[in-house]
PDB file of C-alpha atoms in Angstrom:
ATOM      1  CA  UNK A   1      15.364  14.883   8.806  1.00 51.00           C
ATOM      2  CA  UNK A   2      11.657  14.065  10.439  1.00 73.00           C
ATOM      3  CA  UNK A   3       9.224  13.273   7.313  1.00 79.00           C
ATOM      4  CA  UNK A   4       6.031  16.029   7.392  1.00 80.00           C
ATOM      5  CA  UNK A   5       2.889  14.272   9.217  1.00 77.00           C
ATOM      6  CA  UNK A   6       1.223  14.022   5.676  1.00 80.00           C
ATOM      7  CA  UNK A   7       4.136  11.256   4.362  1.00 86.00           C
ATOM      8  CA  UNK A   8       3.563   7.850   4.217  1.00 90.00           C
ATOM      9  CA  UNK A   9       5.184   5.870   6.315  1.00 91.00           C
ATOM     10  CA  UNK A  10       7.379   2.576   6.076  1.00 92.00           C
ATOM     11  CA  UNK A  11       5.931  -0.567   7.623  1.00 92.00           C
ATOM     12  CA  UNK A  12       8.664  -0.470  10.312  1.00 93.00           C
ATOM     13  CA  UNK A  13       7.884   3.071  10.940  1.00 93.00           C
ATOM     14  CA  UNK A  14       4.482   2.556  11.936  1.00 93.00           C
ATOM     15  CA  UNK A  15       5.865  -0.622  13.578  1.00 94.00           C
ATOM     16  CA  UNK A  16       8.071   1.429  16.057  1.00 94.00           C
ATOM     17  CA  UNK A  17       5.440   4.338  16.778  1.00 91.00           C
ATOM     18  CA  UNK A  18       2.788   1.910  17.766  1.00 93.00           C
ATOM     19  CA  UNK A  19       5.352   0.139  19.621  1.00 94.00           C
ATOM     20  CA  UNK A  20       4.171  -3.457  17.963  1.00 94.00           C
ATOM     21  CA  UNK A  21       5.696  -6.312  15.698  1.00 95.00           C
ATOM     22  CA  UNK A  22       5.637  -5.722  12.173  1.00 94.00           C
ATOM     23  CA  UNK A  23       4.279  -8.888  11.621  1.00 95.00           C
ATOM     24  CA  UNK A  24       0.569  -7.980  13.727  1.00 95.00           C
ATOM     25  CA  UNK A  25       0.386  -5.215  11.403  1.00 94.00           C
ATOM     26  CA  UNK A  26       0.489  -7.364   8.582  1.00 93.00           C
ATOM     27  CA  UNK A  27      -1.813  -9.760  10.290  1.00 95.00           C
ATOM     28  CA  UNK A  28      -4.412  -6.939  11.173  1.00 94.00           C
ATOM     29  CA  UNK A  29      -4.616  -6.180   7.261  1.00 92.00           C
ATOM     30  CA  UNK A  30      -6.297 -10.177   7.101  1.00 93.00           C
ATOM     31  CA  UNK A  31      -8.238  -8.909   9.878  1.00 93.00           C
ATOM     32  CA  UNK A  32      -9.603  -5.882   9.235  1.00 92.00           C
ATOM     33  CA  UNK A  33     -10.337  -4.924   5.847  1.00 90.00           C
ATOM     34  CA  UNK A  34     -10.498  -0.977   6.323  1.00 91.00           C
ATOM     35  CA  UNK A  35      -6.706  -1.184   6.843  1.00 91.00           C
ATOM     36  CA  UNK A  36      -5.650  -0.744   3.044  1.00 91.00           C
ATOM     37  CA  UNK A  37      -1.972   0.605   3.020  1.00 92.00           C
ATOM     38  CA  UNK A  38      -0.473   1.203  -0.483  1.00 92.00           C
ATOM     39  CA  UNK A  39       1.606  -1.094  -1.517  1.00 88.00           C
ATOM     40  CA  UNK A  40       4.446  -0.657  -4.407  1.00 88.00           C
ATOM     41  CA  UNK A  41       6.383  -3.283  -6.358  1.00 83.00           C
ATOM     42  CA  UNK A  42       7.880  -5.951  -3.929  1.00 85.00           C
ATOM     43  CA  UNK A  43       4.889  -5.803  -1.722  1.00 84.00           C
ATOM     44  CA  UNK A  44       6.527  -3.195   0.266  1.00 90.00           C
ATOM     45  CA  UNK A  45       3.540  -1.335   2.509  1.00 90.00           C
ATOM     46  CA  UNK A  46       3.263   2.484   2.385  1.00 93.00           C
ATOM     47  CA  UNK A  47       0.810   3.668   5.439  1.00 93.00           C
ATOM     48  CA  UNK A  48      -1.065   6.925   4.720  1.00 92.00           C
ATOM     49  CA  UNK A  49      -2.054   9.059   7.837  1.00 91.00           C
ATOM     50  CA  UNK A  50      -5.054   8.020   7.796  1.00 91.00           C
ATOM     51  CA  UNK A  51      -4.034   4.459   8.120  1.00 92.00           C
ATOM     52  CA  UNK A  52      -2.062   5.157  11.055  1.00 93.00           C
ATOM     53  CA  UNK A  53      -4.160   6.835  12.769  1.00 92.00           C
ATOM     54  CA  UNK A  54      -6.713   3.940  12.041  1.00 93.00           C
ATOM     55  CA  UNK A  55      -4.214   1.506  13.528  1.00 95.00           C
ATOM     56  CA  UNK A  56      -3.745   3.335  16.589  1.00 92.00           C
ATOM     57  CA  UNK A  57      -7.384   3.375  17.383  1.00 91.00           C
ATOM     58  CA  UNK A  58      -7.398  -0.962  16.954  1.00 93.00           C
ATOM     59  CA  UNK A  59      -4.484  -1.013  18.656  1.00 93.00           C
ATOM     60  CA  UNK A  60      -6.461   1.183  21.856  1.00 89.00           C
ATOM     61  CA  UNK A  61      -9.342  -1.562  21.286  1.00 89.00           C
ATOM     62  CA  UNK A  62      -6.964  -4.734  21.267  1.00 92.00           C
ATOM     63  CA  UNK A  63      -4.475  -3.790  23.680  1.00 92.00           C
ATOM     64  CA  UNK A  64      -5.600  -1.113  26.207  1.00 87.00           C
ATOM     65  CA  UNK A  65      -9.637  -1.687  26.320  1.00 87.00           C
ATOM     66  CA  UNK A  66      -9.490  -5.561  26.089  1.00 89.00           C
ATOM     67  CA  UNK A  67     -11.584  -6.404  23.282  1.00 89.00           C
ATOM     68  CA  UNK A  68     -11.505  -9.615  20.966  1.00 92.00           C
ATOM     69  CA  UNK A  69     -10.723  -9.222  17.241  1.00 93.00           C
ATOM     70  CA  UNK A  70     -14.206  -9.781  16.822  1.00 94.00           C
ATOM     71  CA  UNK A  71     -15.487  -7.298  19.660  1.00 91.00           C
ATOM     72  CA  UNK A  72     -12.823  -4.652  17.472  1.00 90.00           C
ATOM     73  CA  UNK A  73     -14.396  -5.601  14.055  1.00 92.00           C
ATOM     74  CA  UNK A  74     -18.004  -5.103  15.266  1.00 91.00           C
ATOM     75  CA  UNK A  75     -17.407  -1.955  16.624  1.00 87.00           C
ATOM     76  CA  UNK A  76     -15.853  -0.766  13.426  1.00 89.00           C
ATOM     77  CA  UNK A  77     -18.805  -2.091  11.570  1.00 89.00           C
ATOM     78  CA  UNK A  78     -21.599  -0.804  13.967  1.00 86.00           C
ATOM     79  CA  UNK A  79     -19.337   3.031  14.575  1.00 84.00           C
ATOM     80  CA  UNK A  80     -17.436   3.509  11.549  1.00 86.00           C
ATOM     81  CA  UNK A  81     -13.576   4.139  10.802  1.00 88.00           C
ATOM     82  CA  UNK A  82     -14.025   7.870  12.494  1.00 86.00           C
ATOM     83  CA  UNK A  83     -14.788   6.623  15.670  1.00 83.00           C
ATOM     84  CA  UNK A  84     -12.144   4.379  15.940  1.00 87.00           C
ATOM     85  CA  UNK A  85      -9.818   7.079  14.766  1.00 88.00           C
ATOM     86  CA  UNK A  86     -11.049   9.165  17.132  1.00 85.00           C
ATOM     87  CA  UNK A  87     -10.451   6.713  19.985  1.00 84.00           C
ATOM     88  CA  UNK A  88      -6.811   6.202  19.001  1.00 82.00           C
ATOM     89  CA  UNK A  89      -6.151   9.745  19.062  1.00 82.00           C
ATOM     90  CA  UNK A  90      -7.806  10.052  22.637  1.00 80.00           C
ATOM     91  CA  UNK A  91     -10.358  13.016  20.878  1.00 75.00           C
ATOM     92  CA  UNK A  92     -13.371  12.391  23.586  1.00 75.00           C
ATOM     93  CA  UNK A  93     -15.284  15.308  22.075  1.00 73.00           C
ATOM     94  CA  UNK A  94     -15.228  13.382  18.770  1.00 70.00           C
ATOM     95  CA  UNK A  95     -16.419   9.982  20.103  1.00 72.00           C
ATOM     96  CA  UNK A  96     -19.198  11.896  21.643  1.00 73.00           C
ATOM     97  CA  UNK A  97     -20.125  13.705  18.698  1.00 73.00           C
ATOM     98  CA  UNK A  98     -20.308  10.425  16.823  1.00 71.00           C
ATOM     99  CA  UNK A  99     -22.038   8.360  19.537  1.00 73.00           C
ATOM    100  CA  UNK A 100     -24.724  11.035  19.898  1.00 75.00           C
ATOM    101  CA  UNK A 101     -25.067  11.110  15.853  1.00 74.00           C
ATOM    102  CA  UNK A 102     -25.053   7.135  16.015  1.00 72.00           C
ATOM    103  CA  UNK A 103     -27.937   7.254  18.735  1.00 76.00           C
ATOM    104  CA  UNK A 104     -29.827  10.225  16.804  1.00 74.00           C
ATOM    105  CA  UNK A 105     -29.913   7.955  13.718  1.00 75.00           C
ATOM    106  CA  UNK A 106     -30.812   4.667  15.744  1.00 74.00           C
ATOM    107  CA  UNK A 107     -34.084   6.651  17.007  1.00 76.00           C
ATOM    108  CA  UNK A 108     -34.848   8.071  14.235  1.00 75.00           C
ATOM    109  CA  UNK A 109     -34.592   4.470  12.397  1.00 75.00           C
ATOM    110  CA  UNK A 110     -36.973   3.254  15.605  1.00 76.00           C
ATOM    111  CA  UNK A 111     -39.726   6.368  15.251  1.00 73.00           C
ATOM    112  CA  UNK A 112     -42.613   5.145  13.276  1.00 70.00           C
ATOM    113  CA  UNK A 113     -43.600   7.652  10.519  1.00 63.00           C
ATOM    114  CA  UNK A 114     -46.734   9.946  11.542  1.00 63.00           C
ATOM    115  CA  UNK A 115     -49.970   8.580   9.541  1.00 58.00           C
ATOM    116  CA  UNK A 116     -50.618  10.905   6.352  1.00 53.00           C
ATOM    117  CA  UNK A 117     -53.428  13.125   7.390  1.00 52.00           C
ATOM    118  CA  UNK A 118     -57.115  11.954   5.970  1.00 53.00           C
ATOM    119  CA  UNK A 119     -57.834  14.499   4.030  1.00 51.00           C
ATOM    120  CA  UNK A 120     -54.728  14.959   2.609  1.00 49.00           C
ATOM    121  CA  UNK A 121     -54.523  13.684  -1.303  1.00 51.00           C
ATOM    122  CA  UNK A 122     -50.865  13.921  -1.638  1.00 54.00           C
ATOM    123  CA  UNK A 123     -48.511  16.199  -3.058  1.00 51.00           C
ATOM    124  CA  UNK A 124     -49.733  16.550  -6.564  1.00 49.00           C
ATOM    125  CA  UNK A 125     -53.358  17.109  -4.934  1.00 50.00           C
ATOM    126  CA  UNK A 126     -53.762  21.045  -6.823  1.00 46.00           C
ATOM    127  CA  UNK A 127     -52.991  18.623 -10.205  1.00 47.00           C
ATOM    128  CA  UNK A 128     -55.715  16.339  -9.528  1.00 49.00           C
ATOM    129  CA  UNK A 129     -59.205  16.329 -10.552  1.00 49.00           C
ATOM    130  CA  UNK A 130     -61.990  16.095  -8.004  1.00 50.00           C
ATOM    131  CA  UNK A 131     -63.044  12.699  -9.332  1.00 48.00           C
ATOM    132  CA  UNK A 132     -59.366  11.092  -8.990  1.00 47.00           C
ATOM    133  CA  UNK A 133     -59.337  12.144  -5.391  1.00 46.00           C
ATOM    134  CA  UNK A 134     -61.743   9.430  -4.493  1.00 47.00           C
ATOM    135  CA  UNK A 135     -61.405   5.779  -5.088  1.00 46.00           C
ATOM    136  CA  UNK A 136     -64.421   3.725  -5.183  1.00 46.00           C
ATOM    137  CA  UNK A 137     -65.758   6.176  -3.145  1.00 46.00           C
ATOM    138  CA  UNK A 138     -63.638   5.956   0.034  1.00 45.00           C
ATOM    139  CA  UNK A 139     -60.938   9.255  -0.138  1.00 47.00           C
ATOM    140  CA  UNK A 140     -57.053   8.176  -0.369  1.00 49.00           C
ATOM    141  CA  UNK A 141     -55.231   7.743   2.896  1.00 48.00           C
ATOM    142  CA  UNK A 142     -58.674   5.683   4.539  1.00 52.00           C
ATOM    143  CA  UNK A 143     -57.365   2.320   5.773  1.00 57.00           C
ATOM    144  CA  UNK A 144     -53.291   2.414   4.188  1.00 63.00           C
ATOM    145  CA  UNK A 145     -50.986   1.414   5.514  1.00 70.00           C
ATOM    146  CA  UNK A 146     -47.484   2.795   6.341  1.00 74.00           C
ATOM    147  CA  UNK A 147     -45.392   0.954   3.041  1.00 71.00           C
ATOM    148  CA  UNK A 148     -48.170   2.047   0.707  1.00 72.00           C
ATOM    149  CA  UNK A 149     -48.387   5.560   2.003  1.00 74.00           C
ATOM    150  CA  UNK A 150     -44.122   5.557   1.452  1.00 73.00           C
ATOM    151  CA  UNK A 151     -44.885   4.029  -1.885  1.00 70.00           C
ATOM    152  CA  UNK A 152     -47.010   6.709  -2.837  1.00 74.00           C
ATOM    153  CA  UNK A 153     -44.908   9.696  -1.497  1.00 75.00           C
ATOM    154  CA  UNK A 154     -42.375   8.101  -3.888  1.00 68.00           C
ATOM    155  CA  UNK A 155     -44.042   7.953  -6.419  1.00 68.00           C
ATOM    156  CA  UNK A 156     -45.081  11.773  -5.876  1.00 75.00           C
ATOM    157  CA  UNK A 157     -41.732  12.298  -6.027  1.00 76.00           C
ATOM    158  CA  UNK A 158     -40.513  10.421  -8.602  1.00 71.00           C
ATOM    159  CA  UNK A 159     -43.363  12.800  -9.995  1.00 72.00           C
ATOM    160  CA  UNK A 160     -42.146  15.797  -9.393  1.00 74.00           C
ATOM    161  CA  UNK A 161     -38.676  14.887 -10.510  1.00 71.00           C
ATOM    162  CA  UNK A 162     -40.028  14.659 -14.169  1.00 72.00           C
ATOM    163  CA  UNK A 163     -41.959  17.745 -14.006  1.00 72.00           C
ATOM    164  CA  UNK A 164     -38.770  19.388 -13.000  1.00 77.00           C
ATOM    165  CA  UNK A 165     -36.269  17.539 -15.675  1.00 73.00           C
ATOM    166  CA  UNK A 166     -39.133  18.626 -18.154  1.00 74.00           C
ATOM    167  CA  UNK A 167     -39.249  22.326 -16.785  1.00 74.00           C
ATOM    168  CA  UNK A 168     -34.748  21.977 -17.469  1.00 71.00           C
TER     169      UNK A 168
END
């Protein structure tokens, strides 16, 4: 009787569908710490899906694409567990999905943020009095910089969050 594609598989029964030693899978778990099978009394290994599916996509990095333990481990770090599932599984509309989304977020990380307008006084502005919208007599905004104009949106925010738990 074939076990449902949910059950957790044996140690030798991943062994035999990845075609590999027993022995590298339990040297890939010193390796790789996202490789976490269950393990019961006796130390015996119990594989979820996902965990298979994870080894198959190291296994695609190790043996078919040529890459160093290393060269596997970074690319886990720098991609995530998905995309190396994805790869092992041959899904090429998933490893673009999460390449693009990887790229998106790199730009976004590289984009400086747009200066805070001049006249602008913030988000609590309509709360403010005209004589706490100027300091010393230059108007907020005039010569910040971009880490004090984050530290003041949070604070507006961390603002409006206690207006709001007040309003609860």
């Amino acid at each position: 009787m074939d076990k449902s594609p949910d059950a957790f598989r044996t140690i030798s029964e991943v062994a035999e569908a990845l075609d590999l030693p027993q022995h590298v899978l339990r040297f890939w778990e010193t390796r790789f710490s996202q490789i976490k099978p269950l393990k019961r009394g006796g130390g015996r290994r119990y594989y979820r899906p996902a965990d298979v599916d994870l080894l198959k996509g190291i296994r695609q990095l190790l043996y078919e694409q040529g890459y160093t333990i290393k060269g596997a481990q970074r690319l886990l770090k720098e991609n995530g567990i998905a995309f190396v599932i994805a790869l092992g599984n041959g899904d090429i509309a998933a490893i673009d999905a999460i390449t693009q989304k990887k790229k998106a977020e790199e730009e976004a990380e590289n984009t400086p943020l747009p200066a805070k307008p001049q006249q602008s006084k913030g988000l609590f502005s309509f709360m403010k009095s005209d004589s706490d919208a100027e300091v010393g007599g230059s108007s907020i905004g005039k010569g910040k910089d971009n880490k004090t104009l984050l530290q003041e949106a949070l604070f507006e925010l961390i603002e409006c969050k206690r207006v709001l738990d007040r309003a609860r």
